[in-house]
Tab-separated table of C-alpha atoms in Angstrom:
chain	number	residue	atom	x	y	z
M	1	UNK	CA	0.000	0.000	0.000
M	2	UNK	CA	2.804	2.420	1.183
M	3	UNK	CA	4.078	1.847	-3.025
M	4	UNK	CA	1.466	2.736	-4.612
M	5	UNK	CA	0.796	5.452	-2.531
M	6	UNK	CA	4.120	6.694	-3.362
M	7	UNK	CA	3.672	5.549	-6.932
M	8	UNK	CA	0.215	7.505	-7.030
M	9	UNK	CA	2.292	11.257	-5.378
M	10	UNK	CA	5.074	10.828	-7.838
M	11	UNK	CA	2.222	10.588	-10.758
M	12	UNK	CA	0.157	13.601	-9.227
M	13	UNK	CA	3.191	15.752	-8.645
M	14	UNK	CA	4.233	14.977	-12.549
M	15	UNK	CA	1.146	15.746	-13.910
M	16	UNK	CA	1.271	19.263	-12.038
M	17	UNK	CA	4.587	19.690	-13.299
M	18	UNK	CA	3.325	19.060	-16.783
M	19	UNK	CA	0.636	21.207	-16.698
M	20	UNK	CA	2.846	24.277	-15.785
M	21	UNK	CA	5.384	23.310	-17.631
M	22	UNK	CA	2.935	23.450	-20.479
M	23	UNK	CA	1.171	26.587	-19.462
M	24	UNK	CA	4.635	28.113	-19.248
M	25	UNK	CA	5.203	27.233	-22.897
M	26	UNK	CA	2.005	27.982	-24.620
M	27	UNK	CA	2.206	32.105	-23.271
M	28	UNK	CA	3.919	32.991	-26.382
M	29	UNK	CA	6.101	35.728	-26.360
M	30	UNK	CA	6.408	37.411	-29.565
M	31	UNK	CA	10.200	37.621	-29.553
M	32	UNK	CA	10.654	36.211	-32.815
M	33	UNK	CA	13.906	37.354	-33.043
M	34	UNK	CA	15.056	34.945	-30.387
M	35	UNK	CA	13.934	31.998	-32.656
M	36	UNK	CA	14.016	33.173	-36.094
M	37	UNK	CA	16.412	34.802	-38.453
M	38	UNK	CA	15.857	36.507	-41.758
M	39	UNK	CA	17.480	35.052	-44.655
M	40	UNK	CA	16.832	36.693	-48.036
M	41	UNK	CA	15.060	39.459	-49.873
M	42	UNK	CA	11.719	41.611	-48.875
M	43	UNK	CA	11.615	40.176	-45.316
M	44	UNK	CA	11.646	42.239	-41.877
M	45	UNK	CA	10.731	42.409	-38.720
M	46	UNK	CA	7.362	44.614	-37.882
M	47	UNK	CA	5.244	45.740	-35.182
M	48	UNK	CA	1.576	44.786	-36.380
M	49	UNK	CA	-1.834	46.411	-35.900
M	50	UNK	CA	-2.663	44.386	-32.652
M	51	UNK	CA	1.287	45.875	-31.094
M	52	UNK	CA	2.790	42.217	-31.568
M	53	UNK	CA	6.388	41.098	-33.496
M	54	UNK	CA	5.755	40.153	-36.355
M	55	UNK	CA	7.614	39.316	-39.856
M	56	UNK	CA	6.456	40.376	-43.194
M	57	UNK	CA	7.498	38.690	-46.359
M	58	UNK	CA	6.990	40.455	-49.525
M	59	UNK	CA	7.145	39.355	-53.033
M	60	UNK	CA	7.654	41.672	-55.869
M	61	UNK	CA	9.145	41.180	-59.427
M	62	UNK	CA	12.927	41.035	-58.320
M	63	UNK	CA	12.811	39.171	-55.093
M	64	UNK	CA	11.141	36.888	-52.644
M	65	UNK	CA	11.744	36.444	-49.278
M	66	UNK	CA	12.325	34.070	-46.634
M	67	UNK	CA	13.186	33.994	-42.976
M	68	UNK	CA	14.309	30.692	-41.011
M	69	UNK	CA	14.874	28.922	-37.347
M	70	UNK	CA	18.045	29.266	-35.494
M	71	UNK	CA	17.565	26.088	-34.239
M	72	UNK	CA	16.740	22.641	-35.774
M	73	UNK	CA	14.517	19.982	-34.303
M	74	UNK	CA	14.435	16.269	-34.581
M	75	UNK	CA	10.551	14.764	-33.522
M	76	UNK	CA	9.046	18.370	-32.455
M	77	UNK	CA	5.824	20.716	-32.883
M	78	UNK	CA	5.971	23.345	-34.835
M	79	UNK	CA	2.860	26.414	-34.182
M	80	UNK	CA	2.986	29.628	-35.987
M	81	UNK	CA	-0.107	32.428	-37.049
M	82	UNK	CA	0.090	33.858	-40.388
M	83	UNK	CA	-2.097	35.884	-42.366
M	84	UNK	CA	-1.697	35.132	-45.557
M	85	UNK	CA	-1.635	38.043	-48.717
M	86	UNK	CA	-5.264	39.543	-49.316
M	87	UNK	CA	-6.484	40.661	-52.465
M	88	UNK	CA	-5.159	39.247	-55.671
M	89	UNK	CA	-2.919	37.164	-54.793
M	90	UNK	CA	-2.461	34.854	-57.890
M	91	UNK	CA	0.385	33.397	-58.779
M	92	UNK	CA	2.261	33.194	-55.821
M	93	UNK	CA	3.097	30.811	-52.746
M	94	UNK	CA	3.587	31.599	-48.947
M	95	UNK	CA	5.304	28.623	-47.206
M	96	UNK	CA	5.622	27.252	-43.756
M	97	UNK	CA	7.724	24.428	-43.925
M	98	UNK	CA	10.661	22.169	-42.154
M	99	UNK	CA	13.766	20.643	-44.214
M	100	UNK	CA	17.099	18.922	-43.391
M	101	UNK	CA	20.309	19.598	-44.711
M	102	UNK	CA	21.412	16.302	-46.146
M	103	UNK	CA	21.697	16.536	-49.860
M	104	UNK	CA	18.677	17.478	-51.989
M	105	UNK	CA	18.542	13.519	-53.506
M	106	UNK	CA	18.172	12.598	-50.324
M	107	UNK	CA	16.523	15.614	-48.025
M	108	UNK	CA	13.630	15.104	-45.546
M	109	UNK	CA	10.808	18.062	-45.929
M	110	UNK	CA	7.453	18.481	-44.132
M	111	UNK	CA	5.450	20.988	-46.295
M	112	UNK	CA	2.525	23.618	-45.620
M	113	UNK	CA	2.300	25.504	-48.786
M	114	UNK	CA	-0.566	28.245	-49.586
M	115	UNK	CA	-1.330	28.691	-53.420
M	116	UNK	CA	-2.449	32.454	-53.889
M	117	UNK	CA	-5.862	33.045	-56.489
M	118	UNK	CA	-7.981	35.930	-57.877
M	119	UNK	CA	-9.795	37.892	-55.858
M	120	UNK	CA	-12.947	36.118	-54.391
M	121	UNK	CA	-11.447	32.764	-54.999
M	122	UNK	CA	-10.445	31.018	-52.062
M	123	UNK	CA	-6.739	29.730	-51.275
M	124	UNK	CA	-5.560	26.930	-51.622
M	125	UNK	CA	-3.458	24.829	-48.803
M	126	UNK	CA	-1.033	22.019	-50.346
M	127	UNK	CA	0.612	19.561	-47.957
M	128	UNK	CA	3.490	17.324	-48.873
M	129	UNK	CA	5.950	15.031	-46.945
M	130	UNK	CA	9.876	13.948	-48.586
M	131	UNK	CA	11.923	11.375	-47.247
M	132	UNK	CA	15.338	10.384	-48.144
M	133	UNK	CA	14.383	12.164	-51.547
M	134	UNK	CA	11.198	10.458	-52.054
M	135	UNK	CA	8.207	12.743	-52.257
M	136	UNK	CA	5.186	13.451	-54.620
M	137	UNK	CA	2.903	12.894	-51.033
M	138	UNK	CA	0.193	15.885	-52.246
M	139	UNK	CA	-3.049	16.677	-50.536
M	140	UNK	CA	-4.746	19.952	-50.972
M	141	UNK	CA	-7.495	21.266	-48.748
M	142	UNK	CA	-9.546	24.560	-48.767
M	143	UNK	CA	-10.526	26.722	-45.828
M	144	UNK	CA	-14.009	27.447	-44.083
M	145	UNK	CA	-12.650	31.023	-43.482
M	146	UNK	CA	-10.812	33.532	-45.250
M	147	UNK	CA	-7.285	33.238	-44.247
M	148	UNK	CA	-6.118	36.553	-45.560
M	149	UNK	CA	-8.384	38.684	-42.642
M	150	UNK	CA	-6.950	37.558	-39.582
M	151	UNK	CA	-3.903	35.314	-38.199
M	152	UNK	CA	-5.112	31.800	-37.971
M	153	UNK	CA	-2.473	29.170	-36.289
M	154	UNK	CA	-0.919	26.320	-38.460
M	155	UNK	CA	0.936	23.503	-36.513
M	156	UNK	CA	3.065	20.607	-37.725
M	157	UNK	CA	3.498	17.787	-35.087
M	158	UNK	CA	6.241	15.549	-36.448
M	159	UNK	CA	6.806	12.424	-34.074
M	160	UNK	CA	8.400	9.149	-34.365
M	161	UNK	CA	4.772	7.641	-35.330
M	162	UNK	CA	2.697	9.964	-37.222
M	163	UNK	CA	2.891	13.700	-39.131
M	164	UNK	CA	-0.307	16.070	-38.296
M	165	UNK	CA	-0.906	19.184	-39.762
M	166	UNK	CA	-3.452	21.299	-38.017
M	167	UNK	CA	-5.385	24.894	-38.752
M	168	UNK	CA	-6.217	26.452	-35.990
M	169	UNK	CA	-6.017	23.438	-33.832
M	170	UNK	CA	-8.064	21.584	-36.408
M	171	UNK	CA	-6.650	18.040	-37.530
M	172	UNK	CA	-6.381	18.009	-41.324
M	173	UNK	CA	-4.332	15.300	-42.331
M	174	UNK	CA	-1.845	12.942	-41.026
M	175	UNK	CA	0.892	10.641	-42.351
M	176	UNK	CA	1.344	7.494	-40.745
M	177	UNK	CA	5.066	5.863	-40.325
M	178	UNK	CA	4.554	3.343	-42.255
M	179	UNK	CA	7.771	2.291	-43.425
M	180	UNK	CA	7.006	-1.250	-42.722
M	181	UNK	CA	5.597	-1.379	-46.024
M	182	UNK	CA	8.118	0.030	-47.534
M	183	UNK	CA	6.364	4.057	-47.675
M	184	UNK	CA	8.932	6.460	-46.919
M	185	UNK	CA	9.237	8.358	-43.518
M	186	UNK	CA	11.252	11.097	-42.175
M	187	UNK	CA	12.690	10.043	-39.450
M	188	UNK	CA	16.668	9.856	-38.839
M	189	UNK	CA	17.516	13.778	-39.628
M	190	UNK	CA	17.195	16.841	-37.576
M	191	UNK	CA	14.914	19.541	-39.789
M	192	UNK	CA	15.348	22.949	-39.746
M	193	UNK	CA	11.888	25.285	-40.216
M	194	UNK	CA	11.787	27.951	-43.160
M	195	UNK	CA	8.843	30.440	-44.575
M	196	UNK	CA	8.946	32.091	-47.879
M	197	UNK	CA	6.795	33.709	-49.977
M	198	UNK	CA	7.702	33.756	-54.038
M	199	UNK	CA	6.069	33.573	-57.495
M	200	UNK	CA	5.265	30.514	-58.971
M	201	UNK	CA	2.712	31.388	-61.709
M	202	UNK	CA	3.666	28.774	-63.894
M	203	UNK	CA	1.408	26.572	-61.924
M	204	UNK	CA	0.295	27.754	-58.479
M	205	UNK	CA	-3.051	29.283	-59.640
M	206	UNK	CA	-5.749	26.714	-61.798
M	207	UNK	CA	-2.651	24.654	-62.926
M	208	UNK	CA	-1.129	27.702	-64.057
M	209	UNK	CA	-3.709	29.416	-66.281
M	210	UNK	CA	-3.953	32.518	-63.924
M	211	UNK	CA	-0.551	34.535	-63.834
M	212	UNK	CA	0.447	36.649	-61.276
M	213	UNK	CA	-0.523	40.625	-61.624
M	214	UNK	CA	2.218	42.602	-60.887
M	215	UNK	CA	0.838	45.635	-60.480
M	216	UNK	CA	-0.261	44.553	-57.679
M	217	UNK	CA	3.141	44.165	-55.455
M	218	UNK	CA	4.541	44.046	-53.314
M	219	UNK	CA	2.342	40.704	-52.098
M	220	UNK	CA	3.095	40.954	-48.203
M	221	UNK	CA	2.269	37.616	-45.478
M	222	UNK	CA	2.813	37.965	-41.918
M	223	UNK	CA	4.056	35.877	-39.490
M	224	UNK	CA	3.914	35.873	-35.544
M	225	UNK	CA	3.954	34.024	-32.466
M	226	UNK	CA	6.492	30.971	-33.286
M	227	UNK	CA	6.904	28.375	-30.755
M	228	UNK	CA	8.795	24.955	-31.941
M	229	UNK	CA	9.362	22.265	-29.227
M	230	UNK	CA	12.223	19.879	-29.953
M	231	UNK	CA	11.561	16.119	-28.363
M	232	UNK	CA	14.726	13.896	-29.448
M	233	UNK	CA	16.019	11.575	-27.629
M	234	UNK	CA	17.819	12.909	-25.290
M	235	UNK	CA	15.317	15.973	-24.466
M	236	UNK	CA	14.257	16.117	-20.938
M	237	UNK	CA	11.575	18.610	-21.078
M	238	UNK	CA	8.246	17.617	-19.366
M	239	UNK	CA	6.294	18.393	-23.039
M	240	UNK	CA	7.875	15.280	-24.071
M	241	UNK	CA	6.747	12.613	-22.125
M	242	UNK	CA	4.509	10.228	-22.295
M	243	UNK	CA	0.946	11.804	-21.794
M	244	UNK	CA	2.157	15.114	-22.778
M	245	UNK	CA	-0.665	15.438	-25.796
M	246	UNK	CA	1.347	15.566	-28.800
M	247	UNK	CA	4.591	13.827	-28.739
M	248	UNK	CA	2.686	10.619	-28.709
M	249	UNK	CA	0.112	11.989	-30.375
M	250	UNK	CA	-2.660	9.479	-31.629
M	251	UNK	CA	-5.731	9.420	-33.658
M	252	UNK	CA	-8.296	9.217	-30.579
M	253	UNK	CA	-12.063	9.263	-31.808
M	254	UNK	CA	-11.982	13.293	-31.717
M	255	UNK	CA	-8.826	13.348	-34.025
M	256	UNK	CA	-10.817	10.506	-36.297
M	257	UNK	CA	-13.943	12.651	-36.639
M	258	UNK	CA	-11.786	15.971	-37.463
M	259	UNK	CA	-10.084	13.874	-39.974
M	260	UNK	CA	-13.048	12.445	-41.015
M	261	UNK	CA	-14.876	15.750	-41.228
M	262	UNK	CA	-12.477	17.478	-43.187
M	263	UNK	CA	-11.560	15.059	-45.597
M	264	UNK	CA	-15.645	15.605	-46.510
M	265	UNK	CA	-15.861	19.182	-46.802
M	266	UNK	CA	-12.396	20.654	-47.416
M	267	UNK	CA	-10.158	18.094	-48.835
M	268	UNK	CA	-9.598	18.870	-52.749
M	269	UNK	CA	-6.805	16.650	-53.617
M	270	UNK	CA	-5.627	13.546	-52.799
M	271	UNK	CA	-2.856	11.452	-54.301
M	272	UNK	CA	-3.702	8.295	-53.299
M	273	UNK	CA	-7.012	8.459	-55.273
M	274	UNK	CA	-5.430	9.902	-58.096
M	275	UNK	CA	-6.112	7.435	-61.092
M	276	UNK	CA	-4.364	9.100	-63.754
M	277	UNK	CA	-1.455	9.665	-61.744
M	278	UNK	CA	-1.213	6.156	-60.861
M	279	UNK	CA	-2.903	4.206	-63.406
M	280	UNK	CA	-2.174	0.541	-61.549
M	281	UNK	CA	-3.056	2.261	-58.010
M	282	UNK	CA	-1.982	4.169	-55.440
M	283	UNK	CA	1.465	3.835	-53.212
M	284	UNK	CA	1.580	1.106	-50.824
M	285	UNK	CA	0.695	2.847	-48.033
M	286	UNK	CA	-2.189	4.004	-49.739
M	287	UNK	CA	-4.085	0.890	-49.284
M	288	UNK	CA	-3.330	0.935	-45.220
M	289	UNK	CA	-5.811	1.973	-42.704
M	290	UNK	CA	-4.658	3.654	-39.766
């Protein structure tokens, strides 16, 4: 009895550590330049409407823009807000993304991409996974909201198990490690996180019919309140233990019913079911259920 009394303290006590430890982390700053750097082009640090850090990337004819971590992070979760370039905003791309730094052939990448369109034509959000090289992973979603009039929080959770992109807290898809059969997986590599905005008319917009209107630049997406938390295996931190909510993230019935949900009414594009792609079906993992 005196055990598991001791057993049941020691499991109390963690959980309150947890919980502060976690309400410690979530009260974002704004200090992006403790995290981030800028790396190239139209991109700077700003003080937005609401008095927050921000970064703006801007496109225009003769340069993109990017910013990226200081840090990279092997099995971690990945939140940032963005509001994403209002108007006409055809033609180009605004990334949120994580890469290594192997050699292309063989990089791992974890993709968020959001493909601009006319005005009064919604945005498109492309997801894609590489490993070791191997890629061509696409699914494409629309929003129930109009991404361009507020920040709205977009969160990678890359763990040893599964890949989950969420909006706003909102499960949209997830990749299963499933290299048992043989489907690629990121898994070995540290990745480092990058966000760029540039033009890729040549098929971002209605497989490249629309072209991006110049006259209309600079094309301008901001950026705040970054938080990445690194779990490898030798991280201590109380967000990565067992329990913690995300670092062994599953698909419990509220996940399934998200999933399920969006795939419904905002999925656009899936490869798996892509018969002219794959003429003799889909990847292995394709035919797997989770």
């Amino acid at each position: 009895m005196g055990k598991a009394r001791a057993h049941q303290l020691l499991a109390s006590l963690a959980a309150i550590y947890l919980i502060l430890a976690v309400t410690q982390h979530v009260n974002v700053t704004g200090i992006l330049t403790d995290d981030l750097e800028i790396m190239w082009g139209n991109a700077k640090f700003v003080t937005d409407s609401s008095g927050q850090q921000a970064i703006a990337l801007a496109l225009d004819r003769s340069t993109s823009s990017a910013f990226r971590s200081k840090k990279t992070c092997q099995f971690c979760r990945v939140d940032i807000e963005i509001k994403l370039v209002p108007g006409n905003s055809a033609g180009t791309v605004t990334t949120f993304y994580m890469i290594t730094e192997n050699p292309w052939q063989f990089h791992d990448e974890i993709d968020i991409e959001f493909l601009g369109n006319s005005s009064g034509q919604p945005y498109t959000m492309h997801t894609n996974m590489y490993a070791r090289g191997q890629g061509s992973r696409e699914k494409q979603y629309k929003f129930d909201f109009d991404p361009t009039q507020d920040y709205h929080k977009y969160t990678i959770i890359w763990n040893k198990d599964w890949i989950l992109f969420l909006v706003d807290d909102k499960l949209y898809r997830q990749i299963k490690n499933n290299q048992i059969y043989g489907a690629p997986y990121p898994y070995y590599y540290p990745m480092r996180v990058y966000a760029t905005i540039w033009n890729a008319d040549e098929w971002a917009t209605q497989g490249g019919s629309v072209k991006t209107d110049w006259s209309q630049a600079p094309f301008t997406a901001y950026f705040r309140n970054y938080r990445a938390i690194s779990c490898d295996l030798y991280q201590a931190s109380p967000l990565c233990l067992p329990g913690s909510g995300w670092f062994d993230q599953q698909l419990d019935e509220s996940r399934k019913q998200q999933l399920a949900q969006v795939d419904s009414s905002n999925k656009i594009y899936d490869y798996c079911t892509d018969s002219k792609r794959y003429k003799n079906g889909g990847p292995k993992e394709c035919g797997v259920t989770s």
